[in-house]
PDB file of C-alpha atoms in Angstrom:
ATOM      1  CA  MET A  17     -28.920 -48.488   0.117  1.00 50.00           C
ATOM      2  CA  THR A  18     -26.620 -50.124  -2.421  1.00 50.00           C
ATOM      3  CA  PRO A  19     -23.294 -51.742  -1.474  1.00 47.00           C
ATOM      4  CA  ALA A  20     -21.494 -48.762  -2.957  1.00 48.00           C
ATOM      5  CA  ASP A  21     -23.333 -46.529  -0.508  1.00 50.00           C
ATOM      6  CA  MET A  22     -22.409 -48.577   2.567  1.00 46.00           C
ATOM      7  CA  PRO A  23     -19.971 -46.934   5.015  1.00 48.00           C
ATOM      8  CA  ILE A  24     -16.435 -48.343   5.080  1.00 46.00           C
ATOM      9  CA  GLY A  25     -16.165 -51.283   7.472  1.00 49.00           C
ATOM     10  CA  VAL A  26     -19.884 -52.227   7.340  1.00 46.00           C
ATOM     11  CA  PRO A  27     -20.677 -55.599   5.715  1.00 51.00           C
ATOM     12  CA  ALA A  28     -22.533 -55.321   2.446  1.00 52.00           C
ATOM     13  CA  ASP A  29     -25.268 -57.660   3.663  1.00 57.00           C
ATOM     14  CA  ALA A  30     -25.947 -55.685   6.844  1.00 52.00           C
ATOM     15  CA  PRO A  31     -29.509 -54.372   7.093  1.00 58.00           C
ATOM     16  CA  ALA A  32     -29.880 -50.818   5.998  1.00 56.00           C
ATOM     17  CA  GLY A  33     -30.577 -48.460   8.885  1.00 56.00           C
ATOM     18  CA  PRO A  34     -32.668 -45.340   8.793  1.00 61.00           C
ATOM     19  CA  ALA A  35     -31.370 -42.525   6.603  1.00 58.00           C
ATOM     20  CA  ARG A  36     -29.240 -40.066   8.574  1.00 61.00           C
ATOM     21  CA  PRO A  37     -30.845 -36.627   8.844  1.00 61.00           C
ATOM     22  CA  ALA A  38     -29.040 -33.665   7.332  1.00 57.00           C
ATOM     23  CA  PRO A  39     -27.043 -31.621   9.866  1.00 61.00           C
ATOM     24  CA  ALA A  40     -29.096 -28.884  11.467  1.00 59.00           C
ATOM     25  CA  ASP A  41     -26.726 -26.228  10.160  1.00 62.00           C
ATOM     26  CA  ALA A  42     -26.602 -27.513   6.573  1.00 66.00           C
ATOM     27  CA  ARG A  43     -26.916 -24.682   4.060  1.00 76.00           C
ATOM     28  CA  ASP A  44     -27.451 -24.449   0.361  1.00 82.00           C
ATOM     29  CA  PRO A  45     -24.016 -24.048  -1.299  1.00 83.00           C
ATOM     30  CA  LEU A  46     -25.405 -21.163  -3.353  1.00 82.00           C
ATOM     31  CA  ASP A  47     -26.383 -19.349  -0.151  1.00 81.00           C
ATOM     32  CA  VAL A  48     -22.896 -19.909   1.250  1.00 79.00           C
ATOM     33  CA  HIS A  49     -21.349 -18.569  -1.949  1.00 78.00           C
ATOM     34  CA  ALA A  50     -23.592 -15.497  -1.852  1.00 79.00           C
ATOM     35  CA  ALA A  51     -22.638 -14.838   1.779  1.00 78.00           C
ATOM     36  CA  LEU A  52     -18.928 -15.110   1.026  1.00 76.00           C
ATOM     37  CA  ALA A  53     -19.246 -12.897  -2.049  1.00 75.00           C
ATOM     38  CA  GLY A  54     -20.991 -10.278   0.063  1.00 75.00           C
ATOM     39  CA  LEU A  55     -18.249 -10.031   2.690  1.00 76.00           C
ATOM     40  CA  ARG A  56     -16.682  -6.599   3.072  1.00 77.00           C
ATOM     41  CA  TYR A  57     -13.310  -6.024   4.636  1.00 81.00           C
ATOM     42  CA  PRO A  58     -11.425  -2.823   5.496  1.00 87.00           C
ATOM     43  CA  GLU A  59      -8.217  -1.801   3.746  1.00 90.00           C
ATOM     44  CA  SER A  60      -5.662   0.918   4.465  1.00 92.00           C
ATOM     45  CA  VAL A  61      -6.561   0.937   8.173  1.00 93.00           C
ATOM     46  CA  ALA A  62      -5.121   3.886  10.141  1.00 95.00           C
ATOM     47  CA  LEU A  63      -5.541   4.683  13.840  1.00 95.00           C
ATOM     48  CA  HIS A  64      -6.145   8.329  14.805  1.00 95.00           C
ATOM     49  CA  PRO A  65      -3.298   9.912  16.860  1.00 94.00           C
ATOM     50  CA  ASP A  66      -5.694  10.145  19.828  1.00 94.00           C
ATOM     51  CA  GLY A  67      -6.581   6.467  19.487  1.00 94.00           C
ATOM     52  CA  ASP A  68     -10.328   7.120  19.521  1.00 94.00           C
ATOM     53  CA  ARG A  69     -11.221   6.398  15.891  1.00 95.00           C
ATOM     54  CA  VAL A  70     -10.011   4.541  12.828  1.00 95.00           C
ATOM     55  CA  ALA A  71      -9.913   5.480   9.161  1.00 95.00           C
ATOM     56  CA  CYS A  72     -10.169   2.785   6.515  1.00 93.00           C
ATOM     57  CA  VAL A  73     -11.286   2.099   2.963  1.00 93.00           C
ATOM     58  CA  ILE A  74     -14.236  -0.242   2.346  1.00 91.00           C
ATOM     59  CA  ASP A  75     -15.304  -1.009  -1.208  1.00 88.00           C
ATOM     60  CA  GLY A  76     -13.383   1.991  -2.516  1.00 89.00           C
ATOM     61  CA  VAL A  77     -14.917   4.478  -0.064  1.00 92.00           C
ATOM     62  CA  ALA A  78     -13.025   5.981   2.873  1.00 94.00           C
ATOM     63  CA  ASN A  79     -14.751   5.681   6.236  1.00 94.00           C
ATOM     64  CA  VAL A  80     -14.065   6.905   9.743  1.00 95.00           C
ATOM     65  CA  ALA A  81     -15.084   4.334  12.338  1.00 93.00           C
ATOM     66  CA  ALA A  82     -15.740   5.068  15.990  1.00 92.00           C
ATOM     67  CA  LEU A  83     -14.627   2.471  18.513  1.00 88.00           C
ATOM     68  CA  ASP A  84     -18.237   1.319  18.853  1.00 89.00           C
ATOM     69  CA  GLY A  85     -18.197   0.350  15.171  1.00 85.00           C
ATOM     70  CA  THR A  86     -20.203   3.299  13.838  1.00 90.00           C
ATOM     71  CA  LEU A  87     -19.064   4.093  10.288  1.00 90.00           C
ATOM     72  CA  THR A  88     -19.054   7.558   8.726  1.00 92.00           C
ATOM     73  CA  PRO A  89     -18.508   7.251   4.949  1.00 93.00           C
ATOM     74  CA  LEU A  90     -16.692  10.133   3.311  1.00 92.00           C
ATOM     75  CA  PRO A  91     -17.959  11.690   0.078  1.00 86.00           C
ATOM     76  CA  GLY A  92     -16.089  11.481  -3.180  1.00 78.00           C
ATOM     77  CA  GLY A  93     -15.567   7.760  -3.614  1.00 72.00           C
ATOM     78  CA  GLU A  94     -12.638   6.112  -5.388  1.00 83.00           C
ATOM     79  CA  HIS A  95     -10.518   6.355  -2.261  1.00 88.00           C
ATOM     80  CA  ALA A  96      -7.439   4.144  -2.061  1.00 87.00           C
ATOM     81  CA  LEU A  97      -5.444   5.176   1.031  1.00 93.00           C
ATOM     82  CA  THR A  98      -6.092   6.776   4.411  1.00 95.00           C
ATOM     83  CA  ARG A  99      -3.458   8.346   6.677  1.00 96.00           C
ATOM     84  CA  TRP A 100      -3.793  10.572   9.741  1.00 96.00           C
ATOM     85  CA  LEU A 101      -1.626  13.646  10.063  1.00 95.00           C
ATOM     86  CA  PRO A 102      -0.081  14.287  13.503  1.00 91.00           C
ATOM     87  CA  ASP A 103      -2.533  17.152  14.118  1.00 93.00           C
ATOM     88  CA  GLY A 104      -5.560  14.889  13.561  1.00 93.00           C
ATOM     89  CA  ARG A 105      -6.409  15.881   9.997  1.00 96.00           C
ATOM     90  CA  LEU A 106      -7.112  13.068   7.541  1.00 96.00           C
ATOM     91  CA  LEU A 107      -4.982  12.524   4.444  1.00 96.00           C
ATOM     92  CA  LEU A 108      -6.539  10.600   1.550  1.00 95.00           C
ATOM     93  CA  ALA A 109      -5.554   9.273  -1.831  1.00 93.00           C
ATOM     94  CA  SER A 110      -8.737  10.153  -3.710  1.00 88.00           C
ATOM     95  CA  GLY A 111      -8.813   8.802  -7.221  1.00 81.00           C
ATOM     96  CA  PRO A 112      -5.664   7.581  -8.960  1.00 85.00           C
ATOM     97  CA  HIS A 113      -3.618  10.791  -8.765  1.00 89.00           C
ATOM     98  CA  THR A 114      -5.270  13.148  -6.250  1.00 94.00           C
ATOM     99  CA  LEU A 115      -4.342  13.539  -2.597  1.00 94.00           C
ATOM    100  CA  GLN A 116      -6.622  15.394  -0.233  1.00 94.00           C
ATOM    101  CA  VAL A 117      -6.647  16.607   3.375  1.00 95.00           C
ATOM    102  CA  LEU A 118      -9.831  16.810   5.449  1.00 95.00           C
ATOM    103  CA  ASP A 119      -9.985  18.953   8.572  1.00 94.00           C
ATOM    104  CA  ALA A 120     -11.023  17.770  12.042  1.00 91.00           C
ATOM    105  CA  GLU A 121     -14.677  18.012  10.965  1.00 92.00           C
ATOM    106  CA  LEU A 122     -13.919  15.908   7.871  1.00 93.00           C
ATOM    107  CA  ARG A 123     -14.409  18.854   5.538  1.00 93.00           C
ATOM    108  CA  PRO A 124     -12.124  19.305   2.492  1.00 93.00           C
ATOM    109  CA  ALA A 125      -9.202  21.552   3.405  1.00 94.00           C
ATOM    110  CA  TRP A 126      -6.611  20.965   0.660  1.00 95.00           C
ATOM    111  CA  GLN A 127      -5.889  18.861  -2.388  1.00 94.00           C
ATOM    112  CA  ALA A 128      -3.145  18.399  -4.960  1.00 95.00           C
ATOM    113  CA  GLU A 129      -2.357  16.114  -7.868  1.00 94.00           C
ATOM    114  CA  VAL A 130       0.649  14.104  -9.026  1.00 94.00           C
ATOM    115  CA  ASP A 131       1.365  12.378 -12.318  1.00 90.00           C
ATOM    116  CA  GLY A 132       0.556   8.683 -12.625  1.00 89.00           C
ATOM    117  CA  GLU A 133      -1.114   6.577  -9.938  1.00 90.00           C
ATOM    118  CA  ILE A 134      -0.598   7.067  -6.196  1.00 92.00           C
ATOM    119  CA  GLU A 135       0.624   3.887  -4.470  1.00 90.00           C
ATOM    120  CA  ASP A 136       1.592   5.216  -1.031  1.00 93.00           C
ATOM    121  CA  LEU A 137       1.425   8.323   1.157  1.00 95.00           C
ATOM    122  CA  VAL A 138       3.857   8.968   4.020  1.00 96.00           C
ATOM    123  CA  PRO A 139       3.095  12.081   6.094  1.00 95.00           C
ATOM    124  CA  ASP A 140       5.668  13.764   8.325  1.00 94.00           C
ATOM    125  CA  GLY A 141       4.696  16.937  10.132  1.00 87.00           C
ATOM    126  CA  GLY A 142       3.427  19.378   7.532  1.00 92.00           C
ATOM    127  CA  THR A 143       4.764  17.458   4.538  1.00 95.00           C
ATOM    128  CA  VAL A 144       3.839  14.271   2.725  1.00 96.00           C
ATOM    129  CA  LEU A 145       5.879  11.896   0.567  1.00 97.00           C
ATOM    130  CA  VAL A 146       4.010  10.397  -2.378  1.00 96.00           C
ATOM    131  CA  ARG A 147       5.089   7.220  -4.154  1.00 95.00           C
ATOM    132  CA  HIS A 148       3.445   7.191  -7.577  1.00 93.00           C
ATOM    133  CA  ALA A 149       3.722   4.946 -10.631  1.00 88.00           C
ATOM    134  CA  ASP A 150       4.083   6.236 -14.177  1.00 86.00           C
ATOM    135  CA  PRO A 151       1.226   5.406 -16.582  1.00 82.00           C
ATOM    136  CA  GLY A 152       1.814   1.969 -18.083  1.00 76.00           C
ATOM    137  CA  SER A 153       3.877   0.699 -15.133  1.00 79.00           C
ATOM    138  CA  GLU A 154       3.676  -3.034 -14.567  1.00 77.00           C
ATOM    139  CA  ARG A 155       1.936  -4.293 -11.434  1.00 69.00           C
ATOM    140  CA  ASP A 156       2.089  -7.566  -9.535  1.00 60.00           C
ATOM    141  CA  GLY A 157      -0.316 -10.493  -9.359  1.00 50.00           C
ATOM    142  CA  SER A 158      -2.483  -8.876  -6.697  1.00 52.00           C
ATOM    143  CA  HIS A 159      -3.615  -6.527  -9.482  1.00 53.00           C
ATOM    144  CA  LEU A 160      -4.081  -9.465 -11.905  1.00 49.00           C
ATOM    145  CA  GLY A 161      -0.964  -8.286 -13.716  1.00 58.00           C
ATOM    146  CA  LEU A 162      -2.778  -5.270 -15.135  1.00 69.00           C
ATOM    147  CA  ARG A 163      -0.697  -2.189 -15.859  1.00 68.00           C
ATOM    148  CA  VAL A 164      -1.330   1.244 -14.439  1.00 75.00           C
ATOM    149  CA  HIS A 165      -3.744   2.928 -16.823  1.00 70.00           C
ATOM    150  CA  ASP A 166      -1.976   4.473 -19.802  1.00 70.00           C
ATOM    151  CA  PRO A 167      -3.991   6.533 -22.286  1.00 68.00           C
ATOM    152  CA  SER A 168      -1.337   6.231 -24.983  1.00 67.00           C
ATOM    153  CA  ASP A 169      -2.170   4.033 -27.957  1.00 58.00           C
ATOM    154  CA  PRO A 170      -0.483   1.931 -29.146  1.00 63.00           C
ATOM    155  CA  PHE A 171       1.397   0.871 -26.010  1.00 59.00           C
ATOM    156  CA  VAL A 172       5.175   0.882 -26.550  1.00 62.00           C
ATOM    157  CA  ARG A 173       7.399  -0.626 -23.880  1.00 66.00           C
ATOM    158  CA  THR A 174      10.513   1.448 -23.260  1.00 65.00           C
ATOM    159  CA  PRO A 175      12.998   0.111 -20.651  1.00 63.00           C
ATOM    160  CA  GLY A 176      13.429   2.643 -17.884  1.00 59.00           C
ATOM    161  CA  GLY A 177      10.552   4.741 -19.147  1.00 72.00           C
ATOM    162  CA  ARG A 178       7.896   3.726 -16.614  1.00 83.00           C
ATOM    163  CA  LEU A 179       9.099   4.144 -13.056  1.00 88.00           C
ATOM    164  CA  ARG A 180       7.680   4.351  -9.559  1.00 89.00           C
ATOM    165  CA  ARG A 181       8.726   7.799  -8.410  1.00 92.00           C
ATOM    166  CA  LEU A 182       8.916   9.767  -5.171  1.00 97.00           C
ATOM    167  CA  SER A 183       7.597  13.302  -4.834  1.00 97.00           C
ATOM    168  CA  TRP A 184       6.939  15.409  -1.781  1.00 97.00           C
ATOM    169  CA  LEU A 185       4.589  18.278  -1.019  1.00 96.00           C
ATOM    170  CA  GLN A 186       4.220  20.863   1.677  1.00 95.00           C
ATOM    171  CA  ILE A 187       0.605  20.549   2.809  1.00 94.00           C
ATOM    172  CA  GLY A 188      -1.083  23.712   1.592  1.00 92.00           C
ATOM    173  CA  ASP A 189       1.075  23.864  -1.530  1.00 90.00           C
ATOM    174  CA  ASP A 190      -0.222  22.209  -4.715  1.00 85.00           C
ATOM    175  CA  ARG A 191       3.180  21.860  -6.391  1.00 90.00           C
ATOM    176  CA  PRO A 192       4.777  18.391  -6.030  1.00 95.00           C
ATOM    177  CA  ARG A 193       8.573  18.282  -5.998  1.00 96.00           C
ATOM    178  CA  GLU A 194      10.123  15.109  -7.376  1.00 95.00           C
ATOM    179  CA  ILE A 195      12.977  13.436  -5.520  1.00 96.00           C
ATOM    180  CA  VAL A 196      15.098  12.328  -8.445  1.00 94.00           C
ATOM    181  CA  LEU A 197      16.379   8.750  -8.191  1.00 94.00           C
ATOM    182  CA  PRO A 198      18.380   8.481 -11.431  1.00 90.00           C
ATOM    183  CA  GLY A 199      17.244   5.449 -13.422  1.00 89.00           C
ATOM    184  CA  LEU A 200      15.675   3.819 -10.353  1.00 93.00           C
ATOM    185  CA  THR A 201      12.161   2.757  -9.428  1.00 91.00           C
ATOM    186  CA  ALA A 202      11.001   3.038  -5.804  1.00 93.00           C
ATOM    187  CA  TRP A 203       9.137   0.059  -4.336  1.00 91.00           C
ATOM    188  CA  ASP A 204       8.750   1.286  -0.773  1.00 92.00           C
ATOM    189  CA  ALA A 205       9.789   4.366   1.179  1.00 94.00           C
ATOM    190  CA  ASP A 206       9.716   6.174   4.497  1.00 95.00           C
ATOM    191  CA  TRP A 207       9.998   9.942   5.010  1.00 96.00           C
ATOM    192  CA  ARG A 208      11.511  11.942   7.869  1.00 94.00           C
ATOM    193  CA  ASP A 209      12.897  15.465   8.134  1.00 94.00           C
ATOM    194  CA  GLY A 210      13.142  15.980   4.375  1.00 95.00           C
ATOM    195  CA  ARG A 211      14.901  12.685   3.670  1.00 96.00           C
ATOM    196  CA  ALA A 212      13.451   9.634   1.936  1.00 96.00           C
ATOM    197  CA  LEU A 213      14.629   6.132   2.762  1.00 95.00           C
ATOM    198  CA  ALA A 214      13.690   4.050  -0.263  1.00 94.00           C
ATOM    199  CA  VAL A 215      13.812   0.450  -1.452  1.00 93.00           C
ATOM    200  CA  THR A 216      14.769   0.802  -5.127  1.00 93.00           C
ATOM    201  CA  SER A 217      15.948  -1.151  -8.148  1.00 91.00           C
ATOM    202  CA  ALA A 218      17.200  -0.439 -11.648  1.00 91.00           C
ATOM    203  CA  ASP A 219      14.650  -2.942 -13.005  1.00 87.00           C
ATOM    204  CA  GLU A 220      11.257  -1.231 -13.106  1.00 86.00           C
ATOM    205  CA  THR A 221       9.320  -4.495 -13.581  1.00 81.00           C
ATOM    206  CA  PRO A 222       7.979  -6.433 -10.548  1.00 81.00           C
ATOM    207  CA  ALA A 223      11.034  -8.704 -10.787  1.00 81.00           C
ATOM    208  CA  GLY A 224      13.166  -5.754  -9.658  1.00 83.00           C
ATOM    209  CA  TYR A 225      11.503  -5.888  -6.230  1.00 82.00           C
ATOM    210  CA  TYR A 226      13.465  -9.068  -5.547  1.00 85.00           C
ATOM    211  CA  ARG A 227      16.847  -7.536  -6.424  1.00 86.00           C
ATOM    212  CA  PRO A 228      16.715  -4.199  -4.614  1.00 90.00           C
ATOM    213  CA  ARG A 229      18.940  -1.806  -2.760  1.00 91.00           C
ATOM    214  CA  LEU A 230      18.324   0.660   0.047  1.00 93.00           C
ATOM    215  CA  ASP A 231      18.910   4.325  -0.835  1.00 94.00           C
ATOM    216  CA  LEU A 232      18.836   7.494   1.224  1.00 96.00           C
ATOM    217  CA  ALA A 233      17.731  10.572  -0.739  1.00 96.00           C
ATOM    218  CA  ASP A 234      17.929  14.116   0.606  1.00 96.00           C
ATOM    219  CA  ALA A 235      15.122  16.250  -0.837  1.00 95.00           C
ATOM    220  CA  ARG A 236      16.970  19.475   0.035  1.00 92.00           C
ATOM    221  CA  THR A 237      20.339  18.718  -1.563  1.00 94.00           C
ATOM    222  CA  GLY A 238      19.358  16.117  -4.163  1.00 93.00           C
ATOM    223  CA  GLU A 239      22.032  13.732  -2.869  1.00 95.00           C
ATOM    224  CA  VAL A 240      21.225  10.014  -3.254  1.00 95.00           C
ATOM    225  CA  ARG A 241      23.363   7.574  -1.291  1.00 94.00           C
ATOM    226  CA  THR A 242      23.165   3.780  -1.434  1.00 93.00           C
ATOM    227  CA  LEU A 243      23.218   2.243   2.040  1.00 92.00           C
ATOM    228  CA  TYR A 244      22.735  -1.425   1.342  1.00 86.00           C
ATOM    229  CA  HIS A 245      22.457  -4.061  -1.380  1.00 82.00           C
ATOM    230  CA  THR A 246      20.589  -7.333  -0.823  1.00 74.00           C
ATOM    231  CA  PRO A 247      20.288 -10.444  -3.004  1.00 69.00           C
ATOM    232  CA  GLY A 248      16.655 -10.846  -1.945  1.00 63.00           C
ATOM    233  CA  SER A 249      13.632  -8.682  -1.266  1.00 62.00           C
ATOM    234  CA  SER A 250      13.698  -5.787   1.178  1.00 59.00           C
ATOM    235  CA  ALA A 251      10.647  -4.087   2.623  1.00 59.00           C
ATOM    236  CA  ALA A 252       9.292  -1.632   5.179  1.00 65.00           C
ATOM    237  CA  PRO A 253      12.175   0.825   5.447  1.00 69.00           C
ATOM    238  CA  GLY A 254      11.930   3.022   8.522  1.00 67.00           C
ATOM    239  CA  TRP A 255      13.688   5.331  10.925  1.00 61.00           C
ATOM    240  CA  HIS A 256      14.965   4.410  14.377  1.00 57.00           C
ATOM    241  CA  ARG A 257      14.690   7.414  16.687  1.00 52.00           C
ATOM    242  CA  ALA A 258      16.295   6.195  19.915  1.00 46.00           C
ATOM    243  CA  ALA A 259      19.402   8.334  19.382  1.00 45.00           C
ATOM    244  CA  GLY A 260      18.350  10.515  16.469  1.00 52.00           C
ATOM    245  CA  PRO A 261      16.923   9.244  13.176  1.00 53.00           C
ATOM    246  CA  ARG A 262      18.823   6.271  11.804  1.00 55.00           C
ATOM    247  CA  PRO A 263      17.646   4.298   8.766  1.00 56.00           C
ATOM    248  CA  TRP A 264      16.811   0.615   8.767  1.00 50.00           C
ATOM    249  CA  SER A 265      15.020  -1.933   6.627  1.00 50.00           C
ATOM    250  CA  ARG A 266      13.936  -5.534   6.847  1.00 48.00           C
ATOM    251  CA  ALA A 267      16.243  -7.374   4.464  1.00 44.00           C
ATOM    252  CA  CYS A 268      15.128 -10.817   3.336  1.00 43.00           C
ATOM    253  CA  PRO A 269      17.677 -12.831   1.287  1.00 39.00           C
ATOM    254  CA  SER A 270      15.687 -14.995  -1.099  1.00 38.00           C
ATOM    255  CA  SER A 271      17.670 -18.105  -0.131  1.00 33.00           C
ATOM    256  CA  ARG A 272      16.659 -17.795   3.527  1.00 32.00           C
ATOM    257  CA  ALA A 273      13.633 -15.532   3.542  1.00 32.00           C
ATOM    258  CA  ALA A 274      12.590 -16.623   7.016  1.00 29.00           C
ATOM    259  CA  SER A 275      15.589 -14.932   8.618  1.00 30.00           C
ATOM    260  CA  CYS A 276      14.515 -11.340   8.021  1.00 33.00           C
ATOM    261  CA  SER A 277      16.236  -8.902  10.356  1.00 32.00           C
ATOM    262  CA  PRO A 278      16.783  -5.132  10.639  1.00 33.00           C
ATOM    263  CA  THR A 279      19.771  -3.725   8.798  1.00 36.00           C
ATOM    264  CA  TRP A 280      21.312  -0.564  10.228  1.00 33.00           C
TER     265      TRP A 280
END
């Protein structure tokens, strides 16, 4: 043992003791890396209305998991989202622009398509709200900054031309109906009784998420009403049902983001 190898606080002329054995649980760093790289984790986790099973996406494949951990993978692949309908049927985003319903036996029962890429599904009774991004839309860092696939070539950036839109469908009908938000992009939304509560901004780039407003859009009348403006981000809009549906959202001013609170 050289002086440079001596532990701190031990004189350099102290006799060298026996070499310390490697810890019993020491592992080759390459083995550790391989184990970490092989980890799988569920995404888009949804609990069945009866509470007896869970739907999730693992490695791009939707699965239904029993409470004992048994996984049933669903055919098709390229799944992104899972949602349960109130009657126990399973709603999937299958591929970038296809939504699909499976019956109680997990057999295909219905499917429809929307333009662009599906980013969220919000079921309510026999309807579903779809938030979908136009081809070429910018995405955040969790997607490595890559845009939604756009087959056009060359790519031409046009302000206001690539939005995140809201459309709704009656399950069983393959015709999506857009909820027009004039000049706005929708970052998040909830859906109840034919009305969409949406976090929106005029800026369609990811920066617009941090300067949003809260809008209420009626799919039946086409009316869009602004409920709230916030200088910071706003997320997870929802409906409070204690005395009839009332909208709310968590508003987070950027200067004091820790003080998020519901806004009625």
